[in-house]
Every structure is written in structure tokens, then in C-alpha cells.
Short mmCIF file of C-alpha atoms and ligand atoms in Angstrom, two decimals:
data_model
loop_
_atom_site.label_atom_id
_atom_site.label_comp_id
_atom_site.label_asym_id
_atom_site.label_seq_id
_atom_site.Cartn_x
_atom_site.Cartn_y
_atom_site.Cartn_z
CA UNK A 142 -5.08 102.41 -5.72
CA UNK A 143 -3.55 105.10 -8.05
CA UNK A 144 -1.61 104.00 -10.47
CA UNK A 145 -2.20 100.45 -10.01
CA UNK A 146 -4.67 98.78 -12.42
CA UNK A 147 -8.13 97.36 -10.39
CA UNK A 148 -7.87 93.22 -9.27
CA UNK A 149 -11.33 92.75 -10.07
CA UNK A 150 -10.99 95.14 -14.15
CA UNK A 151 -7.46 93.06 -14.47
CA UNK A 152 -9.48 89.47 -14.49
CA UNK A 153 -12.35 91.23 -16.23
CA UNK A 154 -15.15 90.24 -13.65
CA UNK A 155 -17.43 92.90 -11.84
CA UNK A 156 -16.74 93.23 -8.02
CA UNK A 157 -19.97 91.31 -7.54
CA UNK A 158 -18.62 88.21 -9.44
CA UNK A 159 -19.19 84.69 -7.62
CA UNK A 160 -16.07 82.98 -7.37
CA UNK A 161 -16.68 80.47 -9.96
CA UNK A 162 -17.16 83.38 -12.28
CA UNK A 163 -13.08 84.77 -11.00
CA UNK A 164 -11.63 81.24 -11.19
CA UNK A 165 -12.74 81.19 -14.80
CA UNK A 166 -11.70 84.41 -15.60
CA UNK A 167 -8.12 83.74 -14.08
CA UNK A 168 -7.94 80.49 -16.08
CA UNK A 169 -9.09 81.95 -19.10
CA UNK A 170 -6.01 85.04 -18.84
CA UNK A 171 -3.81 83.21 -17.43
CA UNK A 172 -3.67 80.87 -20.18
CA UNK A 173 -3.53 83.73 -22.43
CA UNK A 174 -0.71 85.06 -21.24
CA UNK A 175 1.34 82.40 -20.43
CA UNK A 176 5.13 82.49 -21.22
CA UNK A 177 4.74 79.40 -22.69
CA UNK A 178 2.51 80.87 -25.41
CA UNK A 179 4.46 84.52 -25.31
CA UNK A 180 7.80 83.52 -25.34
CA UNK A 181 9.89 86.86 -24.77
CA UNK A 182 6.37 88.70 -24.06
CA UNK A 183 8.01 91.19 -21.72
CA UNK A 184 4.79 92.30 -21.53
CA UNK A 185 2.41 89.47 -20.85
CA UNK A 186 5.20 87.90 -18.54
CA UNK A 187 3.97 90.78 -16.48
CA UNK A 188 0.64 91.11 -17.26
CA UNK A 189 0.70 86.78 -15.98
CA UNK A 190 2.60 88.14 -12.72
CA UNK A 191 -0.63 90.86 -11.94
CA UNK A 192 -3.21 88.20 -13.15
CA UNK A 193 -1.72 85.80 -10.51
CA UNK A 194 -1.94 88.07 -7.78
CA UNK A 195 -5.21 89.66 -8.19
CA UNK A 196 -6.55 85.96 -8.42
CA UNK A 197 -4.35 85.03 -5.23
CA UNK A 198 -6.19 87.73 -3.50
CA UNK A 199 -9.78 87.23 -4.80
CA UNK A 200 -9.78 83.76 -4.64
CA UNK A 201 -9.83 84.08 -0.96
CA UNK A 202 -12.90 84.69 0.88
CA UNK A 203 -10.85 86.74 3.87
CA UNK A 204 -8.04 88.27 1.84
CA UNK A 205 -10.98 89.71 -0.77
CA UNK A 206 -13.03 91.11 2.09
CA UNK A 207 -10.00 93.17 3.33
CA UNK A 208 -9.37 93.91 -0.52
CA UNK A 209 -12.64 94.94 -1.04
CA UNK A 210 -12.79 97.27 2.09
CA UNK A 211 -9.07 98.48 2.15
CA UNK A 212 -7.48 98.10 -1.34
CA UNK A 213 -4.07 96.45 -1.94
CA UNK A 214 -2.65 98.86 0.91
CA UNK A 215 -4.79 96.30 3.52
CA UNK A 216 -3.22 93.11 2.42
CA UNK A 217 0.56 94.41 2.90
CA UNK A 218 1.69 93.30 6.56
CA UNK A 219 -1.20 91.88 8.66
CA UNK A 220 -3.95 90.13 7.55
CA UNK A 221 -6.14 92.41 9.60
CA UNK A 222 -8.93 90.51 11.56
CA UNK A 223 -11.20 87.95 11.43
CA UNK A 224 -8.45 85.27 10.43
CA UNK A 225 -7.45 84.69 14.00
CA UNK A 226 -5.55 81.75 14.56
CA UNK A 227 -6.83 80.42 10.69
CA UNK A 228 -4.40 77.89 9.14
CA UNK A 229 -3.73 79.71 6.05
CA UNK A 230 -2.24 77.08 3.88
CA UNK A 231 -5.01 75.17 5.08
CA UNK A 232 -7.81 77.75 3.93
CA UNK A 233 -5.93 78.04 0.57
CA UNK A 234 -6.00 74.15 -0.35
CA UNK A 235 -9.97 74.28 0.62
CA UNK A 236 -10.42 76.89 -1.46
CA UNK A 237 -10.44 74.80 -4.32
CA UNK A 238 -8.54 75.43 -7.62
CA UNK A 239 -5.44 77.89 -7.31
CA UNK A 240 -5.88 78.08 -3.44
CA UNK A 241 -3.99 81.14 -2.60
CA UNK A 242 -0.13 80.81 -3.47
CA UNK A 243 0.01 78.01 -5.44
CA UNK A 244 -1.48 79.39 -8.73
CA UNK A 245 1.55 78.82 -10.93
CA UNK A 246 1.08 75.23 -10.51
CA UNK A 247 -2.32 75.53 -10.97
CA UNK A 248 -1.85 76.75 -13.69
CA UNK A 249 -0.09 73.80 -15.28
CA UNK A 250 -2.21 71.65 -13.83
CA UNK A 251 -4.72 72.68 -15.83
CA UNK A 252 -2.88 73.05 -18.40
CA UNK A 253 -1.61 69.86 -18.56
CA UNK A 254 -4.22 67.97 -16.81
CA UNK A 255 -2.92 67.96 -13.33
CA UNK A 256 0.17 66.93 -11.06
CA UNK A 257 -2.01 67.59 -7.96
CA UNK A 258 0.99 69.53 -5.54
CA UNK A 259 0.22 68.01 -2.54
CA UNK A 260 1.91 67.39 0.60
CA UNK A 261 3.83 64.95 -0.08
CA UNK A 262 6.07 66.88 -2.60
CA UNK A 263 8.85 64.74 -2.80
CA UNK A 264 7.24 61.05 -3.43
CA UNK A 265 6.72 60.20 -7.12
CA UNK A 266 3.44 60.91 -8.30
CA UNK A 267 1.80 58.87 -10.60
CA UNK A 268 1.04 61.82 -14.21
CA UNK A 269 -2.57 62.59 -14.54
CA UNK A 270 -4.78 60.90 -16.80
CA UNK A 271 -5.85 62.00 -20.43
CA UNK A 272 -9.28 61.90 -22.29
CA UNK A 273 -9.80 62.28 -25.75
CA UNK A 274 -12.24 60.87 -28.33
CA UNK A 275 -12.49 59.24 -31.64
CA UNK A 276 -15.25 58.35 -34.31
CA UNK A 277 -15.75 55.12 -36.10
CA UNK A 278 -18.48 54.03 -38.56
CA UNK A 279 -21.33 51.51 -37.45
CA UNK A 280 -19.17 48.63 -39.79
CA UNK A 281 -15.55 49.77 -37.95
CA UNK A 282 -17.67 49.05 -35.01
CA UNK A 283 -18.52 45.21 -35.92
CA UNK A 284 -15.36 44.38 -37.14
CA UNK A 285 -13.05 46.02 -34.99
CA UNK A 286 -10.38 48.58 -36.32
CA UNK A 287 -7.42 50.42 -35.44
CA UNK A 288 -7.20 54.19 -35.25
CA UNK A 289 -4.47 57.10 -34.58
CA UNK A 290 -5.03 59.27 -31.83
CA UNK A 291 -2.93 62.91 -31.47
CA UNK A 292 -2.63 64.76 -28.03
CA UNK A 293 -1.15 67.13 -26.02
CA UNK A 294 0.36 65.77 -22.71
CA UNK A 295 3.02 66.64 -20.39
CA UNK A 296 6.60 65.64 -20.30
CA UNK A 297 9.72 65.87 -18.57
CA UNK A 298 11.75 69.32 -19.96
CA UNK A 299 14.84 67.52 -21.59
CA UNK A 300 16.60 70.92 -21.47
CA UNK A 301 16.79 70.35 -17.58
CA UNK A 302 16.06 66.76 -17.32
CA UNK A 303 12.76 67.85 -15.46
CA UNK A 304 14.55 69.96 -12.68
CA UNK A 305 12.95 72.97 -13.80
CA UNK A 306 16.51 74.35 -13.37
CA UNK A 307 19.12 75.81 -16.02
CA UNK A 308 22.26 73.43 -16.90
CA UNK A 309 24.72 74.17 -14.01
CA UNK A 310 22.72 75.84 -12.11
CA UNK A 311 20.97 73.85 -9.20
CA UNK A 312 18.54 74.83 -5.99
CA UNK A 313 19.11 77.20 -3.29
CA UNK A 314 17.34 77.70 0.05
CA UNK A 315 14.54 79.99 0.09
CA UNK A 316 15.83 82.78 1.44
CA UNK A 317 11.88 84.24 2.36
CA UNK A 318 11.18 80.99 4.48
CA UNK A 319 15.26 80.01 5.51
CA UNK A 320 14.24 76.53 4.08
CA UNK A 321 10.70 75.95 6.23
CA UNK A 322 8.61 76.38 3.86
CA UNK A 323 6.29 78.19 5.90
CA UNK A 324 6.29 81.75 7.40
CA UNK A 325 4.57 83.26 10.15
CA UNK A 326 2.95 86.97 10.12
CA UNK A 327 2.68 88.44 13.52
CA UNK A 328 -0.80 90.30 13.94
CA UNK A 329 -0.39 91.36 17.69
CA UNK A 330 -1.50 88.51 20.15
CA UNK A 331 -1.80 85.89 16.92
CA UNK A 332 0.34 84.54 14.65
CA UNK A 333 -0.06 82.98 11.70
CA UNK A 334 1.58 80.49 9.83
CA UNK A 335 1.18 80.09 6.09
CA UNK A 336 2.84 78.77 2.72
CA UNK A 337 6.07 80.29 1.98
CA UNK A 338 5.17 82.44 -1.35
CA UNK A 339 8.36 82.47 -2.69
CA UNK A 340 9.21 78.58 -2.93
CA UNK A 341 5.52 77.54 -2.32
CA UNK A 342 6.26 75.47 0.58
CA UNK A 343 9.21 73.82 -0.73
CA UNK A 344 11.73 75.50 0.98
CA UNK A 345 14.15 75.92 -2.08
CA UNK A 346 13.78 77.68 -5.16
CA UNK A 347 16.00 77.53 -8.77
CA UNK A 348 18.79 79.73 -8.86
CA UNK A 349 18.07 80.35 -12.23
CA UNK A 350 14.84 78.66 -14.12
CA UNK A 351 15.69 76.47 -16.85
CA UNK A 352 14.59 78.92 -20.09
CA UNK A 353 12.64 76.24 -22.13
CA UNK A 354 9.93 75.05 -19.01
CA UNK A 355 10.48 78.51 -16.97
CA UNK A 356 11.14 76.07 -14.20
CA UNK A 357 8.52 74.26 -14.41
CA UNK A 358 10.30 70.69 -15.48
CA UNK A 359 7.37 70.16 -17.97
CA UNK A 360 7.51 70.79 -21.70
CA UNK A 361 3.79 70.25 -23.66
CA UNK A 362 4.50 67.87 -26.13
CA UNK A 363 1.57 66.24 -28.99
CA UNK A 364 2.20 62.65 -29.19
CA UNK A 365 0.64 60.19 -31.58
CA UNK A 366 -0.53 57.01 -30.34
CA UNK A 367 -1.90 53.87 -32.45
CA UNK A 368 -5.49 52.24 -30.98
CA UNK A 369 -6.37 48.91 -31.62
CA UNK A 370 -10.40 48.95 -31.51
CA UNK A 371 -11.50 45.98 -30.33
CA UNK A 372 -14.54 44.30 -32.35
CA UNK A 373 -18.16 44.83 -30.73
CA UNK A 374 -17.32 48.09 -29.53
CA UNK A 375 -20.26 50.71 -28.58
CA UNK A 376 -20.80 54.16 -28.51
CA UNK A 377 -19.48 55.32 -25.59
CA UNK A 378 -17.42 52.98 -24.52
CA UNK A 379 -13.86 53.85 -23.17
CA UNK A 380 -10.53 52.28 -24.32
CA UNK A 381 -7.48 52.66 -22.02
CA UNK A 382 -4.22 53.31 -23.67
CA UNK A 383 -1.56 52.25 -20.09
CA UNK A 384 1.29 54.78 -19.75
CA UNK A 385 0.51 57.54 -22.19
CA UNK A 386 -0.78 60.15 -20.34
CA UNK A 387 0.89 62.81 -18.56
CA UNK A 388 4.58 62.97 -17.08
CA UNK A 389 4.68 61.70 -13.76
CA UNK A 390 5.97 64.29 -10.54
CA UNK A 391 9.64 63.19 -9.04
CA UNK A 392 10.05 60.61 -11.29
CA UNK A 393 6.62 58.56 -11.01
CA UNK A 394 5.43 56.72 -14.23
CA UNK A 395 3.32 58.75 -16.53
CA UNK A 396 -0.64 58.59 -16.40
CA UNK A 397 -3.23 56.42 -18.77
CA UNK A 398 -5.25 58.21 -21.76
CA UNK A 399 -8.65 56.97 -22.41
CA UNK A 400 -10.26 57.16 -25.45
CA UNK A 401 -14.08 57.75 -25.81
CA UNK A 402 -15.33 56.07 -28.55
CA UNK A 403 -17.97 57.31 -30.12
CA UNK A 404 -20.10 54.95 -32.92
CA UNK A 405 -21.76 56.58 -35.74
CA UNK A 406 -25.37 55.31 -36.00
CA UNK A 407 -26.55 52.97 -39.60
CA UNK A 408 -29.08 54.33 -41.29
CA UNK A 409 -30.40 50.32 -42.47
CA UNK A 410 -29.08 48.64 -38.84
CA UNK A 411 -30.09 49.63 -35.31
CA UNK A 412 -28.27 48.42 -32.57
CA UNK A 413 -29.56 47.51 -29.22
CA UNK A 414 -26.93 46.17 -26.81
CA UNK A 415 -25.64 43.15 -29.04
CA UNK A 416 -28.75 42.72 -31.15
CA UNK A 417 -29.02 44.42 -34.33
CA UNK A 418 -32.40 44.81 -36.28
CA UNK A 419 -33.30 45.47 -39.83
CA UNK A 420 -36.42 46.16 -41.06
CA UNK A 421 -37.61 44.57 -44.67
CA UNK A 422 -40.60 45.97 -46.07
CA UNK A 423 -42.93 43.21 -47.66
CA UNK A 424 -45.82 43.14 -50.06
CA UNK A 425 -49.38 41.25 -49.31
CA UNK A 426 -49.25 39.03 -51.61
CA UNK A 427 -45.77 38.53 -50.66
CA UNK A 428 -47.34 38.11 -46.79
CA UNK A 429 -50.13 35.93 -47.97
CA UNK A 430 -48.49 33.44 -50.47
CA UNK A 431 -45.34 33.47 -48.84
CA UNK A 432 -41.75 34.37 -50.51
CA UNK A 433 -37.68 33.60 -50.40
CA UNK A 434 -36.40 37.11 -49.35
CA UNK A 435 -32.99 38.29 -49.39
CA UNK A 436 -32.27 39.91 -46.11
CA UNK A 437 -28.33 41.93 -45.45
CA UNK A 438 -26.50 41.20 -42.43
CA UNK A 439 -23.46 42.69 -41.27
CA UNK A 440 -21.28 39.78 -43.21
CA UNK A 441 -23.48 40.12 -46.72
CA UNK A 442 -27.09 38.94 -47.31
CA UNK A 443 -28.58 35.78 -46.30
CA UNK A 444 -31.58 34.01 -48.34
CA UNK A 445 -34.79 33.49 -45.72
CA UNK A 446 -38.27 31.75 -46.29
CA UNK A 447 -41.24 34.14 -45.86
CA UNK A 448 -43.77 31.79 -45.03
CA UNK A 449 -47.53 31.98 -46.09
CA UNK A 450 -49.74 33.76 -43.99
CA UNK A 451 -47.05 35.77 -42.44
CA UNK A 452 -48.34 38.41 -40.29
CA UNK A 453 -47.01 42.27 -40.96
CA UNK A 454 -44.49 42.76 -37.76
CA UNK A 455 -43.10 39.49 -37.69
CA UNK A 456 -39.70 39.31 -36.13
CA UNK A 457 -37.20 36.62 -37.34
CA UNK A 458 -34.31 35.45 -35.85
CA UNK A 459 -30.78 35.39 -36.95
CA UNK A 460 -28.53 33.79 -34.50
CA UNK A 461 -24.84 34.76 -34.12
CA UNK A 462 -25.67 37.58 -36.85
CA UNK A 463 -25.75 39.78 -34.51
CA UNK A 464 -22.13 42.08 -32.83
CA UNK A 465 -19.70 40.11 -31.40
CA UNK A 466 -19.19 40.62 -27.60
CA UNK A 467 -16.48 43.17 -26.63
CA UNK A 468 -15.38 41.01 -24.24
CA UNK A 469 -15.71 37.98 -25.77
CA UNK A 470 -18.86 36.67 -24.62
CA UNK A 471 -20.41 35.16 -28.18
CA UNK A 472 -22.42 37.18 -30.63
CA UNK A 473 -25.86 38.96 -30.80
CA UNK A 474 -28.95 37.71 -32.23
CA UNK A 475 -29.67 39.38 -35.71
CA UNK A 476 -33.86 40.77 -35.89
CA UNK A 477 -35.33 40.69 -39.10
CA UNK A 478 -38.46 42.67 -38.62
CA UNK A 479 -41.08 42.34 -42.05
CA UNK A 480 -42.75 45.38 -42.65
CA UNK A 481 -45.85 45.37 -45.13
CA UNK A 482 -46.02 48.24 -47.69
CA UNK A 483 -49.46 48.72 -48.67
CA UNK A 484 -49.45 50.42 -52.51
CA UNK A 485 -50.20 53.85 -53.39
CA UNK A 486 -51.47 55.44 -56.75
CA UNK A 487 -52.54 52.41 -58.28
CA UNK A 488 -52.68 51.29 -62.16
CA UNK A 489 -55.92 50.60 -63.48
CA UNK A 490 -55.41 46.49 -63.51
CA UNK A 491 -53.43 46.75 -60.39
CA UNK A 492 -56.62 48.66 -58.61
CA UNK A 493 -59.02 45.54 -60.97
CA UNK A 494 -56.84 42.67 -59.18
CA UNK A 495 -57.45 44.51 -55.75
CA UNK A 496 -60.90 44.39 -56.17
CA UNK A 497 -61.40 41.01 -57.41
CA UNK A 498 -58.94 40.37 -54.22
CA UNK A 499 -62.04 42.22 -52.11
CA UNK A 500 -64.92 39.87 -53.49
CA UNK A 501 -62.47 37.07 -52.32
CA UNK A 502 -62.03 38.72 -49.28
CA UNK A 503 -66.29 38.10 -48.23
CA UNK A 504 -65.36 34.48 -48.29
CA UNK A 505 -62.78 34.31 -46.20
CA UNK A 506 -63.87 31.70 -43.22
CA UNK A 507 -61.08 31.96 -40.92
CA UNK A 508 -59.88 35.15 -39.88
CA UNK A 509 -58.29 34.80 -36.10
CA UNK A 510 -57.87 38.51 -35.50
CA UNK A 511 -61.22 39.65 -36.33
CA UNK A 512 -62.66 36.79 -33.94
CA UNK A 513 -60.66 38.05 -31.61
CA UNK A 514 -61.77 41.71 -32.19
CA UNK A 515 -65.20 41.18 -32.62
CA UNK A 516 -65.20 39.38 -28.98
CA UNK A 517 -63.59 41.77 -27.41
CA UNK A 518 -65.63 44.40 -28.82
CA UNK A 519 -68.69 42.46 -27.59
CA UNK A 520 -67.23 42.31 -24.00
CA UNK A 521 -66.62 46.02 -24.05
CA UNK A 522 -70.32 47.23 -24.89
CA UNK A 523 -71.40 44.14 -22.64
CA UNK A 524 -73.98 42.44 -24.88
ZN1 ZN B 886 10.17 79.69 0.96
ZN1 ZN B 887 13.37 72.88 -18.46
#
């Protein structure tokens, strides 16, 4: 291989390198040295051309093999043995992404999200879809809002009107494949018939690519889009935005973009499907005399009767204060959860009233939870 720079040191992968490891290294440089982000690169135009077909070869289990034992010498002519009778263009598509000769789509497919080139290359083809993501606040969440998204998709080259081909210029038959779209390499007894890689399969190729998509049809474009956030949203919900996704193939409509939502969590509300609970710490003599306590909802505070004797714990119940349904199905139930605070580092009279509280505390008669402690107590140590 004198002279010619090593497959494997071109993608940057050792020769051991599982073929997850080369697809990712091929995505990774071929991005980098794209003509769409080089343009007039002389350099990475060619440096794209090697990238492309070391990772034609070493994407494939057989072609690698003979790579491996016989350098680039042993792919030129036959395909040596072992492939007898294969379906080539078959074993390409199963190898997953960039399957032998189609990498330049590949390319954009990932790129752009997709096109999927398969065999039915002349129907319209519905783009691909888009995902991206946006953040609203716990309150943006309750009362709905609407938010602008920015993204890159795919669309139609308007140099070429999508042809992929310069003004005036127009397709010619492959002249590798006469038009077939396949050819066939002889190897003795067998012959085998693959994907034409000059027109990959499609039988014609641009006279002369259009100079804007490098005849491609496709242009990356960011578009803006406005998103109406529907009330009672939650985190991780989806919201599908119809028809702004990527360009379509042969005139099919463009693909959706759906936007992840994600909800930023309240530090004083927790939501739990469309309940909501807030926690309100109380006093004891608050508890044991009872109170009015103003307690905040997602609409502004309501005034609620604490009554006497309430227990630390206790969970009220707000109807309708809780989030509306996202799909219109009523409204959560608000939780009002009272917490008792029990005082630290007490005052001198504060620490008196608490122990005048404790001589009270001998005559209390009724107390249901110690009854009910002391039995069960009794039960345990069986007496
Ligand atoms: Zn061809
Ligand atoms: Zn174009």
C-alpha cells in the first residue's frame, strides 16, 4: 500500500475496531469534511472521497477480510472467494448504516435526519421526522404557554429546484451500468450482481451537480417555528408540530417535528399526575386549638379552617385546584398536607408555658393513639 494512506489510520480506528466503533468514526469525518461545511476545500473534498471508500470497504464484513489479508490491490477486479453467488446490494443494505455504496446518502441522511434510499426510488417519500426540546417553568406548565422553537431541517435546493442538477444541465445515463443500475463482476464460474457505484442504482447520474447542494437536491436550512403549549402539560410529554420536519424525497410532503417538553420542577408544589401537593408547616397549639390558615394554590391563596385536634400529617383536599387535564379531562385535586414544626432554642417563658403545658399533659383522659399503642404493645410481649 505505498503511497496510499492506511483505511483503517484514515478513519482513525485500530484494525481491531468493532464495526460500531468504524461507523462512528466514518460519521464523525465525514461530517467533518463535508463540502457542505468546506466549501472550495480542495482538500477535504478529497480527503471526504478517501473517507468514503475506506468506510465502503470496512463496513463490509467480506470486502474487509480481503482488505485485511490483501490490501486495496485485493478488492480491484474480483471479489476473491467466499462471496459466491452473495447478493451484494443485498449484503450492503443488511449491513446497516452506509451499507457499501450508498454512503453519500448516508451521509445526508444523517445529516439531515434521513430520506431512507430505498427501493422504491422514484415514489414520493414522506421527509423524516424531527426532535427537539424545550423548557418551561412549573407555572408555564399550568397555564399553558406558547414558545419558539429553532432547527435545522432539510429542504428542497432552490438553486436546482431539488434536482440536484445545475440550471440547464439535466441527467444522463450511467455510463458504468448503461442505465441498469446494477453491474455484474465475473469471478470465474460466478457472477455477481451488485449496485451500480457510479449512479447508486439509479441508472442516471447529473451531468453536472448543481454547485449549492453538490447534487444532492437538499439545502440545510434553520427554521423557526411558533408552539402553542397546551395547559396541563408534563414533563416529558411530546407536542407534534404536522409538516415541519424534513423535505420530502420526489416531491412527498415534508416530515412532523416533535417537541419534548421538558417541565422544570417547583420548589413549594409537587406534582403527581394531575394532583399537586403543598406542604404547610403548623404549630401545636395551632394543631390543638385549631386555626384559619392561608394556604397558595396555583391561582393565589385560599383561606382554610384548621380544625381542633388536627392530627400532624393531615391531608386536605382542594378540588379542581389541582392541573387541568391536557386533554381536557377536568382538573386535579389540590393536597394540602399540615406539617407540625415542633420549636427549637426556646425563650425562657416560651420553655415556662411548655411546661405548665406538660403538668396539663398528666391529665389528659383521652388519648386514642396511646390506647392504641399501649394495646398493641401488650399483644406483642403477650401479657
Ligand atoms: Zn450506474
Ligand atoms: Zn441544488
Amino acid at each position: 500500500m505505498a503511497g496510499k494512506q492506511d483505511y483503517y489510520e484514515l478513519l482513525g480506528v485500530a484494525k481491531t475496531a468493532a464495526p460500531e466503533e468504524i461507523k462512528k468514526a466514518y460519521k464523525k469525518m465525514a461530517m467533518k469534511y463535508h463540502p457542505d461545511r468546506n466549501p472550495g476545500d480542495k482538500e477535504a473534498e478529497e480527503k471526504f472521497k478517501k473517507v468514503n471508500e475506506a468506510y465502503e470497504v470496512l463496513s463490509n464484513p467480506e470486502k474487509r477480510q480481503i482488505y485485511d489479508q490483501y490490501g486495496e490491490d485485493g478488492l480491484k477486479g474480483s471479489f476473491g472467494a467466499g462471496a459466491e453467488g452473495a447478493d451484494f446490494s443485498e449484503m450492503f443494505k443488511n449491513a446497516g448504516f452506509g451499507g457499501g455504496f450508498s454512503n453519500l446518502g448516508d451521509i445526508f441522511d444523517s445529516m439531515f435526519g434521513g430520506g431512507g434510499r430505498g427501493r422504491a426510488r422514484n415514489m414520493p417519500q414522506q421527509g423524516t421526522d424531527l426532535i427537539t426540546k424545550i423548557i418551561v417553568t412549573f407555572k408555564e406548565s399550568y397555564t399553558g404557554t406558547s414558545k419558539e422553537i429553532s432547527f435545522n431541517r432539510s429542504s428542497s435546493c432552490q438553486f436546482c429546484n431539488g434536482t440536484g442538477a445545475e440550471s440547464g444541465s439535466s441527467r444522463k445515463a450511467c455510463p458504468t451500468c448503461k442505465g441498469s443500475g446494477q453491474v455484474r463482476s465475473g469471478n470465474g464460474f460466478f457472477s455477481i450482481s451488485q449496485t451500480c457505484p457510479t449512479c447508486h442504482g439509479e441508472g442516471s447520474i447529473i451531468e453536472k451537480p448543481c454547485t449549492h447542494c453538490h447534487g444532492t437536491g437538499f439545502l440545510k436550512e434553520t427554521k423557526k417555528v411558533e408552539v402553542k403549549v397546551p395547559a396541563g402539560i408534563a414533563d416529558g410529554m411530546q407536542i407534534r408540530v404536522a409538516g415541519e420536519g424534513n423535505s420530502g424525497l420526489n416531491g412527498g410532503p415534508r416530515g412532523d417535528v416533535y417537541v419534548e417538553v421538558r417541565v422544570k420542577s417547583d420548589e413549594l408544589f409537587l406534582r403527581e399526575g394531575n394532583d399537586i401537593y403543598v406542604e404547610i408547616p403548623i404549630t401545636y397549639s395551632q394543631a390543638a386549638l385549631g386555626d384559619k390558615i392561608e394556604v397558595p394554590t396555583m391561582d393565589g391563596t385560599v383561606e382554610m379552617t384548621l380544625p381542633a385536634g388536627t392530627q400532624p400529617n393531615t391531608k386536605m383536599r382542594l378540588k379542581d385546584k389541582g392541573f387541568p387535564d391536557v386533554h381536557g379531562r377536568g382538573k386535579g385535586v389540590l393536597y394540602v398536607i399540615f406539617k407540625l414544626e415542633v420549636p427549637r432554642n426556646l425563650s425562657d417563658g416560651h420553655k415556662e408555658a411548655i411546661m405548665k403545658l406538660k403538668e396539663f399533659e398528666k391529665e389528659i383522659k383521652e388519648r386514642p393513639t396511646l390506647k392504641d399503642y399501649l394495646e398493641k404493645i401488650k399483644k406483642w410481649f403477650g401479657k
